[in-house]
Short mmCIF file of C-alpha atoms in Angstrom, two decimals:
data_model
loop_
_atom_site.label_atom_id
_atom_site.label_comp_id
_atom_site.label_asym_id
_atom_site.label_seq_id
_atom_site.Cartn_x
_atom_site.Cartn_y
_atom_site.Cartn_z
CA UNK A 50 -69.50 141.13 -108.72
CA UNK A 51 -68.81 140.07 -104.94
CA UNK A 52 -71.85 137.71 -103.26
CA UNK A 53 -72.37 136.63 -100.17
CA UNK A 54 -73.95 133.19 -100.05
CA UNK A 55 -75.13 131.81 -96.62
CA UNK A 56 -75.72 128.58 -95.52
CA UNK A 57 -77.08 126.70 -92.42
CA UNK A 58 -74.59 125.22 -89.57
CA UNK A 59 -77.28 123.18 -88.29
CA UNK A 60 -78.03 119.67 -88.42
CA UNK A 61 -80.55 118.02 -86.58
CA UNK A 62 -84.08 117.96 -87.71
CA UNK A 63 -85.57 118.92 -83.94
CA UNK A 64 -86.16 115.56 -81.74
CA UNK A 65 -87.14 113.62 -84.54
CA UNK A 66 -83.15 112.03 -84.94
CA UNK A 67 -83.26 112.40 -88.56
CA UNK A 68 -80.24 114.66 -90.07
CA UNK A 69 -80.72 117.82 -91.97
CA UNK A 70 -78.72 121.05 -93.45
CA UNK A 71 -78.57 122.93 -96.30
CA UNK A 72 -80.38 121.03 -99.44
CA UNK A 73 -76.91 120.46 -102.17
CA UNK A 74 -78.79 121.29 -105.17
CA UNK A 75 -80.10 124.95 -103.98
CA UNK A 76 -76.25 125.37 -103.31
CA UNK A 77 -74.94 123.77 -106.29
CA UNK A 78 -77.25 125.12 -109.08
CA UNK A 79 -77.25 128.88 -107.42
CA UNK A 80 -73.26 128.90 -106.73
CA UNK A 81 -72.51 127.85 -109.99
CA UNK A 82 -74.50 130.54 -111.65
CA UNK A 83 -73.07 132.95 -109.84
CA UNK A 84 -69.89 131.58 -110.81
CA UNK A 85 -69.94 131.33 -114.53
CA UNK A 86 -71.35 134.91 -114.54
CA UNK A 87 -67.56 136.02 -113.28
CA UNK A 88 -68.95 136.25 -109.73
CA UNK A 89 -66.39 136.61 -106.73
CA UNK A 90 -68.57 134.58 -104.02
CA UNK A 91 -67.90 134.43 -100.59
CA UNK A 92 -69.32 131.71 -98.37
CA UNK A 93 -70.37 131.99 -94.85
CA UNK A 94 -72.21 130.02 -91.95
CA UNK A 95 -72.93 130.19 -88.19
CA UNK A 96 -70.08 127.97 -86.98
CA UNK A 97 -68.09 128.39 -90.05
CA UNK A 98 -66.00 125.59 -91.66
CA UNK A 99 -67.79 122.51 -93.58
CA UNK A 100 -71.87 123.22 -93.18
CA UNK A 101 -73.79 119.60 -92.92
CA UNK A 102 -75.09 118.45 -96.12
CA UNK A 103 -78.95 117.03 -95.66
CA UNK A 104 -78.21 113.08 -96.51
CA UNK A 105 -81.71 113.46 -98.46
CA UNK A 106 -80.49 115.83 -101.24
CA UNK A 107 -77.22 113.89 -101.22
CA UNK A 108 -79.68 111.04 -102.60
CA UNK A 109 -79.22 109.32 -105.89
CA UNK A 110 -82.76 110.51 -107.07
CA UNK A 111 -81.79 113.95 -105.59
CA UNK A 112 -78.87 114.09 -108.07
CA UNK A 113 -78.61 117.00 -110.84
CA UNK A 114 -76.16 117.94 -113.56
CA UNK A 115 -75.39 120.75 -110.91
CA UNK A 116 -74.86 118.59 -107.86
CA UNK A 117 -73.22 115.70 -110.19
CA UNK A 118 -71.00 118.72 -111.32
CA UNK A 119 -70.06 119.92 -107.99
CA UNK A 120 -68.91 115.81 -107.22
CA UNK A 121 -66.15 116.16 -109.46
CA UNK A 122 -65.32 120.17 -108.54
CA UNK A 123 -62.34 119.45 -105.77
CA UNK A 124 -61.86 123.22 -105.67
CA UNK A 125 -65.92 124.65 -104.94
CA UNK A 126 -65.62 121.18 -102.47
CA UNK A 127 -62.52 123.07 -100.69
CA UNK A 128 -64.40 126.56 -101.05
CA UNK A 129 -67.32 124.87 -98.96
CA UNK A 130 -65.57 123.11 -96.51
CA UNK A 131 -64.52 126.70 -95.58
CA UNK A 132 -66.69 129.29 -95.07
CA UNK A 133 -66.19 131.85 -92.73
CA UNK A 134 -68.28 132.75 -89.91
CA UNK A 135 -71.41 134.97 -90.31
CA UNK A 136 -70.08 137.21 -87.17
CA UNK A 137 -67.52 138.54 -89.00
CA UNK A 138 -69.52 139.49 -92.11
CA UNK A 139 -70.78 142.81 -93.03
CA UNK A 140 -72.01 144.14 -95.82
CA UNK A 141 -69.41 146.49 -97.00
CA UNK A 142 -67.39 145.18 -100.45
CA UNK A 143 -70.64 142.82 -101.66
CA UNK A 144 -73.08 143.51 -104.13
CA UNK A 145 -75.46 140.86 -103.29
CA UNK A 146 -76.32 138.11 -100.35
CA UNK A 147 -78.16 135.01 -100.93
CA UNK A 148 -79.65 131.89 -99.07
CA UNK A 149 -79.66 128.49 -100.08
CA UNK A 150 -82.32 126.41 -98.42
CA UNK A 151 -82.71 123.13 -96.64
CA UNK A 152 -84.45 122.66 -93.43
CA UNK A 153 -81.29 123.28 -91.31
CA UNK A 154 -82.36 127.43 -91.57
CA UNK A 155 -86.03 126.94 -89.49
CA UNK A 156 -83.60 126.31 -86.88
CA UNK A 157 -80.13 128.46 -86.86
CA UNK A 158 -80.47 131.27 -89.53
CA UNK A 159 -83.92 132.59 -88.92
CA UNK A 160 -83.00 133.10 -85.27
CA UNK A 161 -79.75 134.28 -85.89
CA UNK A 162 -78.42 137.84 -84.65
CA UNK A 163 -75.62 138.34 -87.55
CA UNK A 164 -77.90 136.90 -90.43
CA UNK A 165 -80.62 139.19 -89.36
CA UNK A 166 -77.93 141.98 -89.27
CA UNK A 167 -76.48 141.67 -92.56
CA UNK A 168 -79.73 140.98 -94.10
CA UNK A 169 -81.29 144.09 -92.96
CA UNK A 170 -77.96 145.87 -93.93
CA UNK A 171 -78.07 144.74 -97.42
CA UNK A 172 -81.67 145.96 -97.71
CA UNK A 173 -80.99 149.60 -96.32
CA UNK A 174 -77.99 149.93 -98.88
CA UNK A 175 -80.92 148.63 -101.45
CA UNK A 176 -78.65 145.42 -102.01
CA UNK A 177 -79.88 142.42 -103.47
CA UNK A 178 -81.43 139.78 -101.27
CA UNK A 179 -82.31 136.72 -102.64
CA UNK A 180 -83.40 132.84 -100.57
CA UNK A 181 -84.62 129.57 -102.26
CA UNK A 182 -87.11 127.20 -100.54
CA UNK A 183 -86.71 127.10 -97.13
CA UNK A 184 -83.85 129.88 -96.63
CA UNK A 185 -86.81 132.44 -96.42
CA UNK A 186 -87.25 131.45 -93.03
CA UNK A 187 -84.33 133.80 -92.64
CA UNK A 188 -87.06 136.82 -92.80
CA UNK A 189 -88.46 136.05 -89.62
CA UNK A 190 -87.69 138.73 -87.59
CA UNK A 191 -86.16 141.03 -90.29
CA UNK A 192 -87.26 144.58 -90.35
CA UNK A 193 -87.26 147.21 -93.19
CA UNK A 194 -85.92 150.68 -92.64
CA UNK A 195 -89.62 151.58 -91.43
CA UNK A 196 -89.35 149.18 -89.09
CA UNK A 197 -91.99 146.84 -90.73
CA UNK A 198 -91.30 143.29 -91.41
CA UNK A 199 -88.30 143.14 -94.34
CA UNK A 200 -91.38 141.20 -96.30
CA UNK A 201 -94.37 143.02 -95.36
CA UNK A 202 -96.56 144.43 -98.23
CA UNK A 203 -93.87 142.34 -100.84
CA UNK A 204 -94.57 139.47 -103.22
CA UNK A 205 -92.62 136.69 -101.96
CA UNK A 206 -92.56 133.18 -101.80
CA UNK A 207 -90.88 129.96 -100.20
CA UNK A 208 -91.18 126.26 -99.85
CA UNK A 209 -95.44 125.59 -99.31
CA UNK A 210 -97.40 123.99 -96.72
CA UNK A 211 -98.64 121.32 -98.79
CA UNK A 212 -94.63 120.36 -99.93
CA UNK A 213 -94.04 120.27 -96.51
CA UNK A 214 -96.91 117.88 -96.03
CA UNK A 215 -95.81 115.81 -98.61
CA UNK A 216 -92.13 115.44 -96.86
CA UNK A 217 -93.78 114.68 -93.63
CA UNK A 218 -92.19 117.36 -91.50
CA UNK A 219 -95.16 119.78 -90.75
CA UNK A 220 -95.30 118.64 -87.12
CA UNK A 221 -90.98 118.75 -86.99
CA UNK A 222 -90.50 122.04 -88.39
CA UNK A 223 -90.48 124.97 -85.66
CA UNK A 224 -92.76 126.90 -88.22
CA UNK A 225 -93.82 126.69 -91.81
CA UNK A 226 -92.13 129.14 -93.70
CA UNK A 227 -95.35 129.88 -95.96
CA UNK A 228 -97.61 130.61 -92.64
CA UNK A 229 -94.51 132.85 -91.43
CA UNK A 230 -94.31 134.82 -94.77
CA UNK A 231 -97.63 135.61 -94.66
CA UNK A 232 -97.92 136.68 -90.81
CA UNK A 233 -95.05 139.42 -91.34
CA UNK A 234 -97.53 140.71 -94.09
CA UNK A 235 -95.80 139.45 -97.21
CA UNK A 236 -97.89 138.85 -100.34
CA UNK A 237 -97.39 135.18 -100.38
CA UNK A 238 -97.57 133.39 -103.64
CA UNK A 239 -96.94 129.96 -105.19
CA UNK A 240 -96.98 127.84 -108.07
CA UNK A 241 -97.03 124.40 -108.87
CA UNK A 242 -95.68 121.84 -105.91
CA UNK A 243 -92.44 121.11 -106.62
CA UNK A 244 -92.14 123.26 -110.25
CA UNK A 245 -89.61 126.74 -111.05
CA UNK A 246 -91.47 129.68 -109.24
CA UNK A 247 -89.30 132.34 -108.29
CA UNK A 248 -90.40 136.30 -107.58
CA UNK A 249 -88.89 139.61 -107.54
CA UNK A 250 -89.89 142.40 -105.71
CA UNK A 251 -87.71 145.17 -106.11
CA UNK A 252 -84.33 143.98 -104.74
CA UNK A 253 -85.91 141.04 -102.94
CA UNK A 254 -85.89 137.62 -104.85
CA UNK A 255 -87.45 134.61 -103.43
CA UNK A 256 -87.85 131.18 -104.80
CA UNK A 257 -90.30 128.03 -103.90
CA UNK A 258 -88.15 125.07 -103.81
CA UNK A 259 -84.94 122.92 -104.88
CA UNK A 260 -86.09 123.39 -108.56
CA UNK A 261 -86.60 127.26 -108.36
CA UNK A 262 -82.81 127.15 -107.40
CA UNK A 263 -81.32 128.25 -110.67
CA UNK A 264 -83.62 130.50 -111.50
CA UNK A 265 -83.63 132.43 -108.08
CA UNK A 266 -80.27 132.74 -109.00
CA UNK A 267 -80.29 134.32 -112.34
CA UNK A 268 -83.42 136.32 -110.97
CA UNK A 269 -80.42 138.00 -108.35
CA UNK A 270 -78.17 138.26 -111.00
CA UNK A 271 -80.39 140.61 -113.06
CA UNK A 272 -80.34 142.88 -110.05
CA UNK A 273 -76.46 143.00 -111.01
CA UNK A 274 -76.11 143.72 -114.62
#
């Protein structure tokens, strides 16, 4: 198995002056899935090279036997501080592509040209897709083969309104990504604030937040075996 996992090259959290990027534990806990399943992964950004870490998730109380794992992993710490850039990605070779979250993608990967690309390739070929929490802001402006939103008429879902509200970022964020799902047409659900909720429909798996990490993960997997 060969997967593609993108992160976020961005790292400012609008005007506000407070840091962001990708969220450690919904690139720890999927990345070592993937990994122990055999999984060849491949990691890319915008810029390329190390992606900014949000200080937040980097937080003692943000600390899980995944990210506590990846402290002591000097190789997967070497793998990250080099990803490749997303411009000279394509599809051909992988069997999957997934998104960790983080608020650094409202800003970089939902508006970017090669992410939108490869995403939209990986759907045509019937490829997995799969983004945790706030990585399915990378949907957009990503069409189906009909031309349709990639989500439209799908079950999906992604970090809530009302977790945003709790973080305090609802008037930082560009958009909120479960107002965006559900303008491109997707069949937006949710569970519990903060609890495991993941969905797959058809190739397309989506999860709600930094807990729904794993799972989103194993959900992708599936797709594989």
């Amino acid at each position: 198995m060969k997967i593609l996992m993108v992160l976020t090259s961005h790292d400012e959290m609008g005007d506000s002056g407070r840091k962001t990027g990708f969220w450690l534990e919904e690139f720890a806990a999927p990345y070592y899935v993937f990994k122990d399943a055999g999984a060849d992964i491949t990691l890319a950004t915008p810029k390329g090279g190390q992606p900014p870490i949000d200080p937040s998730s980097d937080s003692l109380e943000a600390q899980t036997d995944d990210t506590r794992r990846f402290k002591g992993d000097v190789e997967t710490q070497k793998h990250l501080a080099t990803t490749v850039k997303l411009s000279e990605m394509t599809e051909d070779g992988f069997d999957a592509i997934f998104y960790p979250g983080g608020h650094g993608p409202l800003w970089d990967l939902a508006e970017d040209a090669d992410s939108k690309r490869l995403i939209e390739a990986f759907a045509a070929a019937d490829l997995p897709v799969g983004a945790v929490c706030h990585a399915p802001a990378v949907f957009r402006h990503t069409q189906g083969t009909d031309g349709k939103p990639l989500v439209s008429g799908r079950r999906v879902t992604g970090f809530t309104n009302t977790e945003e509200e709790v973080v305090g970022l609802v008037n930082v964020v560009p958009f909120l990504v479960e107002d965006m799902l559900k303008a491109n047409g997707g069949i937006y659900e949710k569970g519990a604030d903060w609890a495991s909720f993941v969905l797959r429909d058809g190739k397309l798996v989506t999860g709600q937040n930094p807990a729904s990490s794993a799972a989103a993960a194993e959900e992708l997997l599936a797709l594989l075996k």
